[in-house]
Amino acid sequence: EKNVVQAEIDFIKAMGVEFKTGVEVGKDVTIDDLRKQGYEAFYVAIGAQGGRKLGVPNEDAKGVLSGVDFLRGVNLGSEPKLHGKVVLMGGGNVAIDVARTAKRWGVYSVILYCLESRDIMTAAKDEIAEAEGEGITINNSWGVKEFVKNPDGSLKSVVLKKCTAVFDKDHKFNPTYDEANLQEVPCDY
């Protein structure tokens, strides 16, 4: 919640930390410049993440959004006004944040699908429980095969395929699927 984040920022400021926003390291200032100013240690937090494409057909449909872009829009007050049925992909904290935010914005149906089985989801367990407590349905072991467009280019549905394994024998991310086990889920976003 924004008030909790602000309280944390205020606490850090009270400890004497100075925040400089709108500064691009490497463009506006360099590490060498900072060293010349007397700084001896540096913490680099990359932030400003971008959403990832899935590389599946029709992900250019109107209504297909990245979670990071949606959350950024909400925080900047420029979020798309979601309505209808929202289907999310992801098993991490960003996906849970998107699901909970969409639900709080009044979307009547928010369903989350993720590649991982419940026991290996990367989202915090308490976040998962709170999301379900808010009425968000979580379906494990599914991945996107493709998006289906309406004639006007808007999103009609998402076709999902059953994920049989997320990691290979060397425990590297390498999902495998049962391409015969599909489901098509109607959605607006």
PDB file of C-alpha atoms in Angstrom, residues 6-173:
ATOM      1  CA  GLN A   6       5.735   6.293   2.091  1.00  0.00           C
ATOM      2  CA  ALA A   7       6.262   5.486   5.777  1.00  0.00           C
ATOM      3  CA  GLU A   8       9.289   3.357   4.861  1.00  0.00           C
ATOM      4  CA  ILE A   9      10.698   6.139   2.674  1.00  0.00           C
ATOM      5  CA  ASP A  10      10.165   8.690   5.449  1.00  0.00           C
ATOM      6  CA  PHE A  11      11.957   6.399   7.929  1.00  0.00           C
ATOM      7  CA  ILE A  12      14.957   6.028   5.588  1.00  0.00           C
ATOM      8  CA  LYS A  13      15.057   9.805   5.031  1.00  0.00           C
ATOM      9  CA  ALA A  14      15.025  10.333   8.794  1.00  0.00           C
ATOM     10  CA  MET A  15      18.174   8.191   8.976  1.00  0.00           C
ATOM     11  CA  GLY A  16      19.909  10.779   6.805  1.00  0.00           C
ATOM     12  CA  VAL A  17      19.586   9.205   3.371  1.00  0.00           C
ATOM     13  CA  GLU A  18      19.216  11.740   0.582  1.00  0.00           C
ATOM     14  CA  PHE A  19      17.041  10.780  -2.379  1.00  0.00           C
ATOM     15  CA  LYS A  20      17.734  12.207  -5.836  1.00  0.00           C
ATOM     16  CA  THR A  21      15.091  11.295  -8.366  1.00  0.00           C
ATOM     17  CA  GLY A  22      15.052  11.823 -12.103  1.00  0.00           C
ATOM     18  CA  VAL A  23      18.794  11.178 -12.376  1.00  0.00           C
ATOM     19  CA  GLU A  24      20.034   8.702 -14.942  1.00  0.00           C
ATOM     20  CA  VAL A  25      23.348   7.132 -13.930  1.00  0.00           C
ATOM     21  CA  GLY A  26      25.628   7.062 -16.949  1.00  0.00           C
ATOM     22  CA  LYS A  27      23.896  10.036 -18.543  1.00  0.00           C
ATOM     23  CA  ASP A  28      23.317  12.699 -15.889  1.00  0.00           C
ATOM     24  CA  VAL A  29      26.065  11.470 -13.576  1.00  0.00           C
ATOM     25  CA  THR A  30      28.672   8.704 -13.715  1.00  0.00           C
ATOM     26  CA  ILE A  31      30.078   6.468 -11.001  1.00  0.00           C
ATOM     27  CA  ASP A  32      33.402   8.287 -11.448  1.00  0.00           C
ATOM     28  CA  ASP A  33      31.616  11.624 -10.865  1.00  0.00           C
ATOM     29  CA  LEU A  34      30.159  10.234  -7.661  1.00  0.00           C
ATOM     30  CA  ARG A  35      33.565   8.950  -6.521  1.00  0.00           C
ATOM     31  CA  LYS A  36      35.006  12.440  -7.074  1.00  0.00           C
ATOM     32  CA  GLN A  37      32.211  13.774  -4.848  1.00  0.00           C
ATOM     33  CA  GLY A  38      33.470  11.481  -2.069  1.00  0.00           C
ATOM     34  CA  TYR A  39      31.114   8.518  -2.343  1.00  0.00           C
ATOM     35  CA  GLU A  40      32.820   5.206  -1.651  1.00  0.00           C
ATOM     36  CA  ALA A  41      30.076   2.592  -1.956  1.00  0.00           C
ATOM     37  CA  PHE A  42      27.233   2.190  -4.430  1.00  0.00           C
ATOM     38  CA  TYR A  43      23.999   0.274  -4.472  1.00  0.00           C
ATOM     39  CA  VAL A  44      22.458  -0.130  -7.907  1.00  0.00           C
ATOM     40  CA  ALA A  45      18.747  -0.924  -8.011  1.00  0.00           C
ATOM     41  CA  ILE A  46      17.735  -1.261 -11.629  1.00  0.00           C
ATOM     42  CA  GLY A  47      13.997  -0.626 -11.312  1.00  0.00           C
ATOM     43  CA  ALA A  48      11.919   0.591 -14.262  1.00  0.00           C
ATOM     44  CA  GLN A  49      11.257  -2.960 -15.342  1.00  0.00           C
ATOM     45  CA  GLY A  50       9.483  -3.640 -18.567  1.00  0.00           C
ATOM     46  CA  GLY A  51       6.928  -6.305 -19.258  1.00  0.00           C
ATOM     47  CA  ARG A  52       7.942  -9.468 -21.026  1.00  0.00           C
ATOM     48  CA  LYS A  53       6.391 -10.751 -24.217  1.00  0.00           C
ATOM     49  CA  LEU A  54       5.435 -14.410 -24.304  1.00  0.00           C
ATOM     50  CA  GLY A  55       6.219 -14.953 -27.978  1.00  0.00           C
ATOM     51  CA  VAL A  56       2.825 -16.459 -28.759  1.00  0.00           C
ATOM     52  CA  PRO A  57       0.366 -15.694 -31.569  1.00  0.00           C
ATOM     53  CA  ASN A  58      -1.858 -12.611 -31.275  1.00  0.00           C
ATOM     54  CA  GLU A  59      -0.213 -11.044 -28.248  1.00  0.00           C
ATOM     55  CA  ASP A  60      -0.752  -7.736 -30.049  1.00  0.00           C
ATOM     56  CA  ALA A  61      -4.515  -7.989 -29.423  1.00  0.00           C
ATOM     57  CA  LYS A  62      -6.140  -4.952 -27.795  1.00  0.00           C
ATOM     58  CA  GLY A  63      -6.466  -5.927 -24.150  1.00  0.00           C
ATOM     59  CA  VAL A  64      -3.219  -7.901 -23.798  1.00  0.00           C
ATOM     60  CA  LEU A  65      -1.143  -5.957 -21.268  1.00  0.00           C
ATOM     61  CA  SER A  66       2.011  -6.645 -19.304  1.00  0.00           C
ATOM     62  CA  GLY A  67       1.586  -6.735 -15.555  1.00  0.00           C
ATOM     63  CA  VAL A  68       4.428  -4.297 -14.957  1.00  0.00           C
ATOM     64  CA  ASP A  69       2.929  -1.796 -17.413  1.00  0.00           C
ATOM     65  CA  PHE A  70      -0.491  -2.157 -15.766  1.00  0.00           C
ATOM     66  CA  LEU A  71       0.918  -1.556 -12.271  1.00  0.00           C
ATOM     67  CA  ARG A  72       2.958   1.414 -13.507  1.00  0.00           C
ATOM     68  CA  GLY A  73      -0.229   2.863 -15.046  1.00  0.00           C
ATOM     69  CA  VAL A  74      -2.139   2.413 -11.803  1.00  0.00           C
ATOM     70  CA  ASN A  75       0.584   4.197  -9.837  1.00  0.00           C
ATOM     71  CA  LEU A  76       0.757   7.023 -12.364  1.00  0.00           C
ATOM     72  CA  GLY A  77      -3.012   7.341 -12.626  1.00  0.00           C
ATOM     73  CA  SER A  78      -3.108   6.358 -16.290  1.00  0.00           C
ATOM     74  CA  GLU A  79      -4.139   2.713 -15.994  1.00  0.00           C
ATOM     75  CA  PRO A  80      -6.564   1.266 -18.497  1.00  0.00           C
ATOM     76  CA  LYS A  81     -10.062   0.967 -17.075  1.00  0.00           C
ATOM     77  CA  LEU A  82     -10.411  -2.791 -16.875  1.00  0.00           C
ATOM     78  CA  HIS A  83     -13.807  -4.421 -17.011  1.00  0.00           C
ATOM     79  CA  GLY A  84     -15.318  -7.834 -17.546  1.00  0.00           C
ATOM     80  CA  LYS A  85     -13.131 -10.879 -17.153  1.00  0.00           C
ATOM     81  CA  VAL A  86      -9.383 -10.579 -16.514  1.00  0.00           C
ATOM     82  CA  VAL A  87      -7.105 -13.583 -17.000  1.00  0.00           C
ATOM     83  CA  LEU A  88      -3.511 -13.322 -15.768  1.00  0.00           C
ATOM     84  CA  MET A  89      -0.425 -15.404 -16.411  1.00  0.00           C
ATOM     85  CA  GLY A  90       2.274 -15.702 -13.790  1.00  0.00           C
ATOM     86  CA  GLY A  91       3.117 -17.300 -10.492  1.00  0.00           C
ATOM     87  CA  GLY A  92       5.212 -14.558  -8.912  1.00  0.00           C
ATOM     88  CA  ASN A  93       4.557 -11.534  -6.756  1.00  0.00           C
ATOM     89  CA  VAL A  94       3.994  -9.194  -9.720  1.00  0.00           C
ATOM     90  CA  ALA A  95       1.216 -11.438 -11.042  1.00  0.00           C
ATOM     91  CA  ILE A  96      -0.396 -11.558  -7.597  1.00  0.00           C
ATOM     92  CA  ASP A  97      -0.086  -7.749  -7.303  1.00  0.00           C
ATOM     93  CA  VAL A  98      -1.738  -7.301 -10.701  1.00  0.00           C
ATOM     94  CA  ALA A  99      -4.546  -9.708  -9.790  1.00  0.00           C
ATOM     95  CA  ARG A 100      -5.236  -8.021  -6.462  1.00  0.00           C
ATOM     96  CA  THR A 101      -5.051  -4.538  -7.977  1.00  0.00           C
ATOM     97  CA  ALA A 102      -7.459  -5.466 -10.784  1.00  0.00           C
ATOM     98  CA  LYS A 103      -9.886  -6.940  -8.254  1.00  0.00           C
ATOM     99  CA  ARG A 104      -9.708  -3.786  -6.116  1.00  0.00           C
ATOM    100  CA  TRP A 105     -10.421  -1.679  -9.201  1.00  0.00           C
ATOM    101  CA  GLY A 106     -13.760  -3.453  -9.485  1.00  0.00           C
ATOM    102  CA  VAL A 107     -13.168  -6.176 -12.053  1.00  0.00           C
ATOM    103  CA  TYR A 108     -15.747  -8.827 -11.275  1.00  0.00           C
ATOM    104  CA  SER A 109     -13.699 -11.824 -12.433  1.00  0.00           C
ATOM    105  CA  VAL A 110      -9.954 -12.210 -11.975  1.00  0.00           C
ATOM    106  CA  ILE A 111      -8.407 -15.602 -12.716  1.00  0.00           C
ATOM    107  CA  LEU A 112      -4.690 -16.327 -12.518  1.00  0.00           C
ATOM    108  CA  TYR A 113      -2.969 -19.146 -14.404  1.00  0.00           C
ATOM    109  CA  CYS A 114       0.670 -20.034 -13.887  1.00  0.00           C
ATOM    110  CA  LEU A 115       3.182 -22.557 -15.158  1.00  0.00           C
ATOM    111  CA  GLU A 116       4.197 -23.634 -11.674  1.00  0.00           C
ATOM    112  CA  SER A 117       2.486 -26.148  -9.461  1.00  0.00           C
ATOM    113  CA  ARG A 118       1.260 -24.618  -6.216  1.00  0.00           C
ATOM    114  CA  ASP A 119       4.263 -25.833  -4.211  1.00  0.00           C
ATOM    115  CA  ILE A 120       6.827 -24.085  -6.441  1.00  0.00           C
ATOM    116  CA  MET A 121       5.032 -20.807  -7.144  1.00  0.00           C
ATOM    117  CA  THR A 122       7.480 -17.972  -6.493  1.00  0.00           C
ATOM    118  CA  ALA A 123       4.871 -15.618  -5.027  1.00  0.00           C
ATOM    119  CA  ALA A 124       4.906 -15.233  -1.262  1.00  0.00           C
ATOM    120  CA  LYS A 125       2.586 -17.747   0.388  1.00  0.00           C
ATOM    121  CA  ASP A 126       0.770 -15.057   2.380  1.00  0.00           C
ATOM    122  CA  GLU A 127       0.198 -13.046  -0.826  1.00  0.00           C
ATOM    123  CA  ILE A 128      -1.297 -16.122  -2.500  1.00  0.00           C
ATOM    124  CA  ALA A 129      -3.615 -16.717   0.460  1.00  0.00           C
ATOM    125  CA  GLU A 130      -4.674 -13.062   0.546  1.00  0.00           C
ATOM    126  CA  ALA A 131      -5.371 -13.073  -3.203  1.00  0.00           C
ATOM    127  CA  GLU A 132      -7.601 -16.113  -2.844  1.00  0.00           C
ATOM    128  CA  GLY A 133      -9.282 -14.460   0.130  1.00  0.00           C
ATOM    129  CA  GLU A 134     -10.133 -11.542  -2.164  1.00  0.00           C
ATOM    130  CA  GLY A 135     -11.871 -13.899  -4.596  1.00  0.00           C
ATOM    131  CA  ILE A 136      -9.067 -14.455  -7.096  1.00  0.00           C
ATOM    132  CA  THR A 137      -8.974 -17.954  -8.571  1.00  0.00           C
ATOM    133  CA  ILE A 138      -5.533 -19.517  -9.082  1.00  0.00           C
ATOM    134  CA  ASN A 139      -5.033 -22.342 -11.589  1.00  0.00           C
ATOM    135  CA  ASN A 140      -1.664 -24.042 -11.561  1.00  0.00           C
ATOM    136  CA  SER A 141       0.310 -25.774 -14.309  1.00  0.00           C
ATOM    137  CA  TRP A 142      -0.975 -23.892 -17.360  1.00  0.00           C
ATOM    138  CA  GLY A 143       0.837 -21.831 -19.997  1.00  0.00           C
ATOM    139  CA  VAL A 144      -0.325 -19.656 -22.879  1.00  0.00           C
ATOM    140  CA  LYS A 145      -0.492 -21.284 -26.298  1.00  0.00           C
ATOM    141  CA  GLU A 146      -2.075 -18.281 -28.047  1.00  0.00           C
ATOM    142  CA  PHE A 147      -4.443 -15.356 -27.742  1.00  0.00           C
ATOM    143  CA  VAL A 148      -7.600 -15.237 -29.856  1.00  0.00           C
ATOM    144  CA  LYS A 149      -8.777 -11.918 -31.303  1.00  0.00           C
ATOM    145  CA  ASN A 150     -12.248 -10.650 -32.082  1.00  0.00           C
ATOM    146  CA  PRO A 151     -12.729  -9.268 -35.630  1.00  0.00           C
ATOM    147  CA  ASP A 152     -12.084  -5.734 -34.297  1.00  0.00           C
ATOM    148  CA  GLY A 153      -8.657  -6.770 -32.947  1.00  0.00           C
ATOM    149  CA  SER A 154      -9.705  -6.888 -29.301  1.00  0.00           C
ATOM    150  CA  LEU A 155      -8.988  -9.866 -27.092  1.00  0.00           C
ATOM    151  CA  LYS A 156     -11.600 -12.627 -27.221  1.00  0.00           C
ATOM    152  CA  SER A 157      -9.922 -15.430 -25.274  1.00  0.00           C
ATOM    153  CA  VAL A 158      -6.684 -17.133 -24.354  1.00  0.00           C
ATOM    154  CA  VAL A 159      -5.844 -20.718 -25.269  1.00  0.00           C
ATOM    155  CA  LEU A 160      -3.901 -22.461 -22.524  1.00  0.00           C
ATOM    156  CA  LYS A 161      -1.856 -25.644 -22.619  1.00  0.00           C
ATOM    157  CA  LYS A 162      -1.116 -27.918 -19.678  1.00  0.00           C
ATOM    158  CA  CYS A 163       2.380 -27.480 -18.260  1.00  0.00           C
ATOM    159  CA  THR A 164       3.862 -30.831 -17.288  1.00  0.00           C
ATOM    160  CA  ALA A 165       7.193 -29.511 -15.964  1.00  0.00           C
ATOM    161  CA  VAL A 166       8.662 -26.054 -15.418  1.00  0.00           C
ATOM    162  CA  PHE A 167      12.313 -27.081 -15.084  1.00  0.00           C
ATOM    163  CA  ASP A 168      14.460 -29.635 -16.899  1.00  0.00           C
ATOM    164  CA  LYS A 169      16.613 -32.316 -15.261  1.00  0.00           C
ATOM    165  CA  ASP A 170      19.373 -29.721 -14.621  1.00  0.00           C
ATOM    166  CA  HIS A 171      16.793 -27.496 -12.871  1.00  0.00           C
ATOM    167  CA  LYS A 172      16.950 -24.880 -15.621  1.00  0.00           C
ATOM    168  CA  PHE A 173      13.765 -23.053 -16.625  1.00  0.00           C
TER     169      PHE A 173
END
